[in-house]
Tab-separated table of C-alpha atoms in Angstrom:
chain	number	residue	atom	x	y	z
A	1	UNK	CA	-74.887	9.424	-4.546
A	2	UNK	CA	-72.380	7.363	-6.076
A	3	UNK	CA	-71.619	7.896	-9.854
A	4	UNK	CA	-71.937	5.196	-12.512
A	5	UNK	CA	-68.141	5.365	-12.535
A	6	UNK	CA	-67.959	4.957	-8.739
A	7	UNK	CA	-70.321	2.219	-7.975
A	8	UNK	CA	-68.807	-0.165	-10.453
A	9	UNK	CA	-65.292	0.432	-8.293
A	10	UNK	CA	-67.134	0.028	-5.284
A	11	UNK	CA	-68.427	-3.399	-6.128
A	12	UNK	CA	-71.529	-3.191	-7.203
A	13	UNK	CA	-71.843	-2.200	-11.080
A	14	UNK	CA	-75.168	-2.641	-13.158
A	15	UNK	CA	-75.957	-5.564	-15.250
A	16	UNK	CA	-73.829	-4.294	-18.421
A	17	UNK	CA	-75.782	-6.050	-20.671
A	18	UNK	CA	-78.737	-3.935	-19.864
A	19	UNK	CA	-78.008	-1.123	-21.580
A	20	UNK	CA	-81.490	0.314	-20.389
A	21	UNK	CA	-80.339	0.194	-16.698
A	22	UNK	CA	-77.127	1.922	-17.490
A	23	UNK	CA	-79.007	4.682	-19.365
A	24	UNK	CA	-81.497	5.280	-16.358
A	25	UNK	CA	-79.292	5.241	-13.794
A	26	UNK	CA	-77.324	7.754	-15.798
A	27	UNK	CA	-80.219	9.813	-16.243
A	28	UNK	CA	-81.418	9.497	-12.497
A	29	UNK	CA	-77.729	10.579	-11.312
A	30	UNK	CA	-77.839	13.547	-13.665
A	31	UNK	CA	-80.410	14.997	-11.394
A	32	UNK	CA	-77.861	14.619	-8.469
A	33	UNK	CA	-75.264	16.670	-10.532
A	34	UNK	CA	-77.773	19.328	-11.680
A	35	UNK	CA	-79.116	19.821	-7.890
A	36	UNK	CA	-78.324	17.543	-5.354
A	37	UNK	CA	-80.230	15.821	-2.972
A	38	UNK	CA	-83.601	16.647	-3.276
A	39	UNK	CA	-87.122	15.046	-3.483
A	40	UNK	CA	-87.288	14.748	-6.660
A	41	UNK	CA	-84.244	13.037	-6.885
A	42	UNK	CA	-85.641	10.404	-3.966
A	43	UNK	CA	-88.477	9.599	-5.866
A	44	UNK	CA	-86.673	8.979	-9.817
A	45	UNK	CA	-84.253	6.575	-8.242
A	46	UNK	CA	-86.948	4.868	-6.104
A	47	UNK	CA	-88.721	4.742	-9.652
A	48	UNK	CA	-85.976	3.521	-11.434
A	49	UNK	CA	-84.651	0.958	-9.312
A	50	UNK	CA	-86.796	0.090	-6.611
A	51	UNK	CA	-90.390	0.651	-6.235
A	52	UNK	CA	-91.038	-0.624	-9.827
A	53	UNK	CA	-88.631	-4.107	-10.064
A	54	UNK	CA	-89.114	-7.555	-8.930
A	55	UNK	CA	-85.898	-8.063	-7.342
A	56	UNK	CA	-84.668	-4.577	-6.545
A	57	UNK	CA	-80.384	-4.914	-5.297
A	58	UNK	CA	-80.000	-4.847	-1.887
A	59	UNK	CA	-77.264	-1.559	-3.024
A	60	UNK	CA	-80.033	0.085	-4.284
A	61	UNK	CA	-82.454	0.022	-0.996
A	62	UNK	CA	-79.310	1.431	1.016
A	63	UNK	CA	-78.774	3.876	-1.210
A	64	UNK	CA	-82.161	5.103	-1.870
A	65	UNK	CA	-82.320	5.078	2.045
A	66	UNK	CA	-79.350	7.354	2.219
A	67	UNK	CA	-80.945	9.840	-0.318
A	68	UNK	CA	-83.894	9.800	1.741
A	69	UNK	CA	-81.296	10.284	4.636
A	70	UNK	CA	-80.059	13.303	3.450
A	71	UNK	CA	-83.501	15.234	2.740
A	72	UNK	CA	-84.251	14.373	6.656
A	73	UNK	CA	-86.836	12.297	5.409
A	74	UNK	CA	-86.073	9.347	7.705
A	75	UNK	CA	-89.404	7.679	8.134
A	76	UNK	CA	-89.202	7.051	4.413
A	77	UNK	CA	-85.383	5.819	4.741
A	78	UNK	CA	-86.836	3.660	7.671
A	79	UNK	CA	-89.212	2.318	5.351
A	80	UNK	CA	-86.680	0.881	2.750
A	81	UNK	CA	-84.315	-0.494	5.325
A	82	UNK	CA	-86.890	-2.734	6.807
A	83	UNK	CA	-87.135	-4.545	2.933
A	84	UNK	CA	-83.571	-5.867	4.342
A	85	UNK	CA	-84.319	-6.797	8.231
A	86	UNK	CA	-84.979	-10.276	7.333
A	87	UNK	CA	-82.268	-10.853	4.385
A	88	UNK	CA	-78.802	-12.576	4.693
A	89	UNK	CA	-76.470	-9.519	4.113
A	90	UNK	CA	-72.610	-9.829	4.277
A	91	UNK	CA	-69.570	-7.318	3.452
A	92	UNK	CA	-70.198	-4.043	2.271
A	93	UNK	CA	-74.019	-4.801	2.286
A	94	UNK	CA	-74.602	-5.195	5.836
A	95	UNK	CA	-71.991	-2.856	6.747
A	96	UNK	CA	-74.237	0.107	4.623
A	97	UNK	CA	-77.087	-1.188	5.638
A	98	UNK	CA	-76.562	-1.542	9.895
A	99	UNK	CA	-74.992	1.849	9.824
A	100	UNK	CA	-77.719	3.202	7.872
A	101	UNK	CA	-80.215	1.268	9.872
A	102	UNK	CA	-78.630	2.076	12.994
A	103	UNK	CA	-78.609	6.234	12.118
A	104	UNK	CA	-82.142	6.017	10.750
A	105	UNK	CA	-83.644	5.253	14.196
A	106	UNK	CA	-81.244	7.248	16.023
A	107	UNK	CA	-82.466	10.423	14.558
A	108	UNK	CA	-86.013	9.122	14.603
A	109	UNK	CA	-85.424	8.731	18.498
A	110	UNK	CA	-86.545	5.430	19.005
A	111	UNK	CA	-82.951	4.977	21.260
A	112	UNK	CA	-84.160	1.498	22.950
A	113	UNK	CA	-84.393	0.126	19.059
A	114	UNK	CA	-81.279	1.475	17.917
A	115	UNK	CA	-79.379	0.134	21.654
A	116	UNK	CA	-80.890	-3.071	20.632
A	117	UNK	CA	-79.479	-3.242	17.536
A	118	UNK	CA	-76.549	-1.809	17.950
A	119	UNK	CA	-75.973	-5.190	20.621
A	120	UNK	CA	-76.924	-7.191	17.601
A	121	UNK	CA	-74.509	-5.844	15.805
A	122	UNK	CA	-71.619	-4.344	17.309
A	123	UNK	CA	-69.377	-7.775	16.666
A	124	UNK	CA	-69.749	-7.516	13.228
A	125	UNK	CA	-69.289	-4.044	12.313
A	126	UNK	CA	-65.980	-4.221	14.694
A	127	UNK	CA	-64.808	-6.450	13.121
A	128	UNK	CA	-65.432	-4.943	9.501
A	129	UNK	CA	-63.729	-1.852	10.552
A	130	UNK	CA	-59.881	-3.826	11.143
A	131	UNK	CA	-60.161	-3.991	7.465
A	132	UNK	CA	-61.771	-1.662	6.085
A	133	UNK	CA	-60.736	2.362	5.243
A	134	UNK	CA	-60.779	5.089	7.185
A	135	UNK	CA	-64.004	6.615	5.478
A	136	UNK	CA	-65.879	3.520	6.598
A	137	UNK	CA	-64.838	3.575	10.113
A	138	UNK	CA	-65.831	7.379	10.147
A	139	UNK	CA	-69.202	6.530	8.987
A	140	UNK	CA	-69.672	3.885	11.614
A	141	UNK	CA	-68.447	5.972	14.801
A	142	UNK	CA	-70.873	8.760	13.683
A	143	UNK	CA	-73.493	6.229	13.894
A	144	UNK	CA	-72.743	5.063	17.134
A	145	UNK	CA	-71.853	8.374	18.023
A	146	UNK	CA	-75.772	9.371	16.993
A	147	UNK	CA	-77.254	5.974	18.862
A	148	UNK	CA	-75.598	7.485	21.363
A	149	UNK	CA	-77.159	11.142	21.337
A	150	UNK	CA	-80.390	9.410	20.903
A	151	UNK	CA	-80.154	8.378	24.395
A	152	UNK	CA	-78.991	11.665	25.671
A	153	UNK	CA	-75.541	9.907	26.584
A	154	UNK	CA	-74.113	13.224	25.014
A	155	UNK	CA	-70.837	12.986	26.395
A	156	UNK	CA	-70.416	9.281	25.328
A	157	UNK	CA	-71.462	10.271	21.822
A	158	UNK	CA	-68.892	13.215	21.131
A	159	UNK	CA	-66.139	10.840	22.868
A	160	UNK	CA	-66.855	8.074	19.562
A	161	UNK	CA	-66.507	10.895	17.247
A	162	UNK	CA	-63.012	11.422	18.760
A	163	UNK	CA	-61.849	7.952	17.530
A	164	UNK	CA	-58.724	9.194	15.662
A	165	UNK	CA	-59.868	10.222	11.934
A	166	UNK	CA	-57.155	11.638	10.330
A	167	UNK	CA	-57.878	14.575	7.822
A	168	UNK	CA	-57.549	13.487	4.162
A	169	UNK	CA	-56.449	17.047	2.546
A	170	UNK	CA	-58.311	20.025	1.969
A	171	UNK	CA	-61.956	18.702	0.877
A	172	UNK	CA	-62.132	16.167	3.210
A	173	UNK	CA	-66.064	15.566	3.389
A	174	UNK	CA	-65.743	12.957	6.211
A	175	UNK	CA	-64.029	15.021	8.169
A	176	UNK	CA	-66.693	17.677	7.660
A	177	UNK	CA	-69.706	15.065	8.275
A	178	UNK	CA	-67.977	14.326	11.646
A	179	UNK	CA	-67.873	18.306	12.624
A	180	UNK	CA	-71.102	18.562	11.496
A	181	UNK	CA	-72.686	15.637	13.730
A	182	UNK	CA	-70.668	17.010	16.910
A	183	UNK	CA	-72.718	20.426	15.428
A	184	UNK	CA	-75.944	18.353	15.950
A	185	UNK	CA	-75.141	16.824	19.453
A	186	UNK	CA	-74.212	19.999	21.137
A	187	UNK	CA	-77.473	21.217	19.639
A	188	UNK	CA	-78.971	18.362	20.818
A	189	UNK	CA	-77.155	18.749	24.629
A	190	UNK	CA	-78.495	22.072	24.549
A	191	UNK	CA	-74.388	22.893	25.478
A	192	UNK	CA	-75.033	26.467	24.052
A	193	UNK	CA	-70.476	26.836	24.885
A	194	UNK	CA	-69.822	23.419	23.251
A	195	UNK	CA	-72.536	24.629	20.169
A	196	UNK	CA	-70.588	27.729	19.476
A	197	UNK	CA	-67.039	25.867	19.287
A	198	UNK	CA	-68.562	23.069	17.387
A	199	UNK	CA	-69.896	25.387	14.636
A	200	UNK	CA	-66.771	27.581	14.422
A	201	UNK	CA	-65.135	24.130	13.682
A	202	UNK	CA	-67.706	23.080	11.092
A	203	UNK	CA	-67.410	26.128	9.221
A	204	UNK	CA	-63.764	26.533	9.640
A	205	UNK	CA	-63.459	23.123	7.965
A	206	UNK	CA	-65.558	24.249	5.156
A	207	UNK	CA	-63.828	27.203	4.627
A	208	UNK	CA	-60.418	25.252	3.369
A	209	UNK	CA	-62.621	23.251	0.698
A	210	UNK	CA	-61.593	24.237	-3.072
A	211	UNK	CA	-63.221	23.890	-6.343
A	212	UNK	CA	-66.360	21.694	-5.114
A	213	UNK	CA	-67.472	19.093	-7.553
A	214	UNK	CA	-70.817	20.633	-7.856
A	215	UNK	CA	-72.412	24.022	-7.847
A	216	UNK	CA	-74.851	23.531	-5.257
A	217	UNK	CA	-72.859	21.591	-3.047
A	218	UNK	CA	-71.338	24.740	-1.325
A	219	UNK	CA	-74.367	26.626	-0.273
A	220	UNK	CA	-75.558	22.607	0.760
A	221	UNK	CA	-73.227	22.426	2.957
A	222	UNK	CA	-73.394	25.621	4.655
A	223	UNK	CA	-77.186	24.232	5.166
A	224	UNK	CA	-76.193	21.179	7.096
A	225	UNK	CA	-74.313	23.206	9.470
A	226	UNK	CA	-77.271	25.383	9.685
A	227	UNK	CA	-79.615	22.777	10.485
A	228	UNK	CA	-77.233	20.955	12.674
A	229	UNK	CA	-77.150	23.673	15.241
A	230	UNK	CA	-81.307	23.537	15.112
A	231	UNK	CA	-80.968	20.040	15.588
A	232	UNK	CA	-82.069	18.325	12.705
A	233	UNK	CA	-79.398	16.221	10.807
């Protein structure tokens, strides 16, 4: 979850002259600092900023979509991407919201949707990526990479994740979200040889991280990897 701090650099601040708004979201990402993803969390921000005004931001349905994400709640993520199937996007907007949309039904396993939209989409989000950062990219391959999977084109899938990231110091989180989906397609493969490398990379990665920025964020990590190799992600 982004912090107040963050989402106004990314583009998409609050209405400063709400004051209100600024205090809630404040409050809601508070929860995030104290414990992370969690239910609870899901449901204040959906609260705050969604389920409860008019004209909710089309930031705040991918985000609350990506919370939902990262509970493996993705029926409910599902649900709040389809407020934006029918709405203009551009930029950053569409570019959250295809690779959310497009990991959502991946991991649901509805493969035919996610091929189809994927098609629909592909032009775009290539073109996004000549400009964008590395990060971005990253997040877009592991989609693919997970469309992929969903069709049990395993070997196609852990070929996108080899696209050329380039490690950005010692708590690189990208890097880790990229070991930890190749975690998830082995499992997935049922390559019990490829599993075992995949998770000595994962948690040799999260070995070199330092000083997290929160105190749950170690043990959540170690979690992912966990439930990676089960196949859930």
């Amino acid at each position: 979850m982004l912090s107040p701090i963050e989402r106004k650099k990314a583009g998409f601040p609050l209405l400063t002259s709400h004051a209100s708004e600024m205090k809630k979201y404040a409050e809601v990402y508070s929860l995030f600092v104290d414990k992370g993803y969690s239910k609870e969390l899901c449901e204040a921000y959906a609260d705050a900023f969604i389920d409860n005004v008019k004209k909710p931001t089309y930031f705040d349905i991918i985000q609350i979509a990506s919370l939902y994400d990262k509970i493996y709640d993705n029926k409910t993520a599902y649900f709040y991407l389809e407020k934006l199937i029918d709405k203009k996007l551009s930029g950053d907007e569409k570019f959250g919201y295809c690779t959310e949309m497009l990991s959502t039904i991946s991991k649901i396993g509805n493969w035919r949707d996610a091929e189809e939209f994927r098609t629909l989409n592909i032009s775009f989000l290539q073109k996004y990526c000549e400009k964008t950062c590395l990060k971005r990219q990253a997040k877009l391959y592991i989609s693919l990479a997970l469309a992929d999977c969903a069709a049990k084109n395993y070997r196609d899938a852990l070929k996108l994740l080899k696209f050329g990231y380039k490690p950005q110091g010692r708590n690189d989180s990208m890097l880790l979200e990229i070991m930890i989906t190749a975690v998830y397609i082995f499992a997935k493969a049922d390559d019990i040889e490829g599993l075992e490398g995949a998770l000595a990379n994962a948690n040799g990665c999260l070995k070199l991280f330092k000083d997290f920025d929160f105190s749950w964020q170690e043990e959540y990590y170690h979690k992912r990897i966990r439930d990676a190799s089960q196949g859930i992600l």
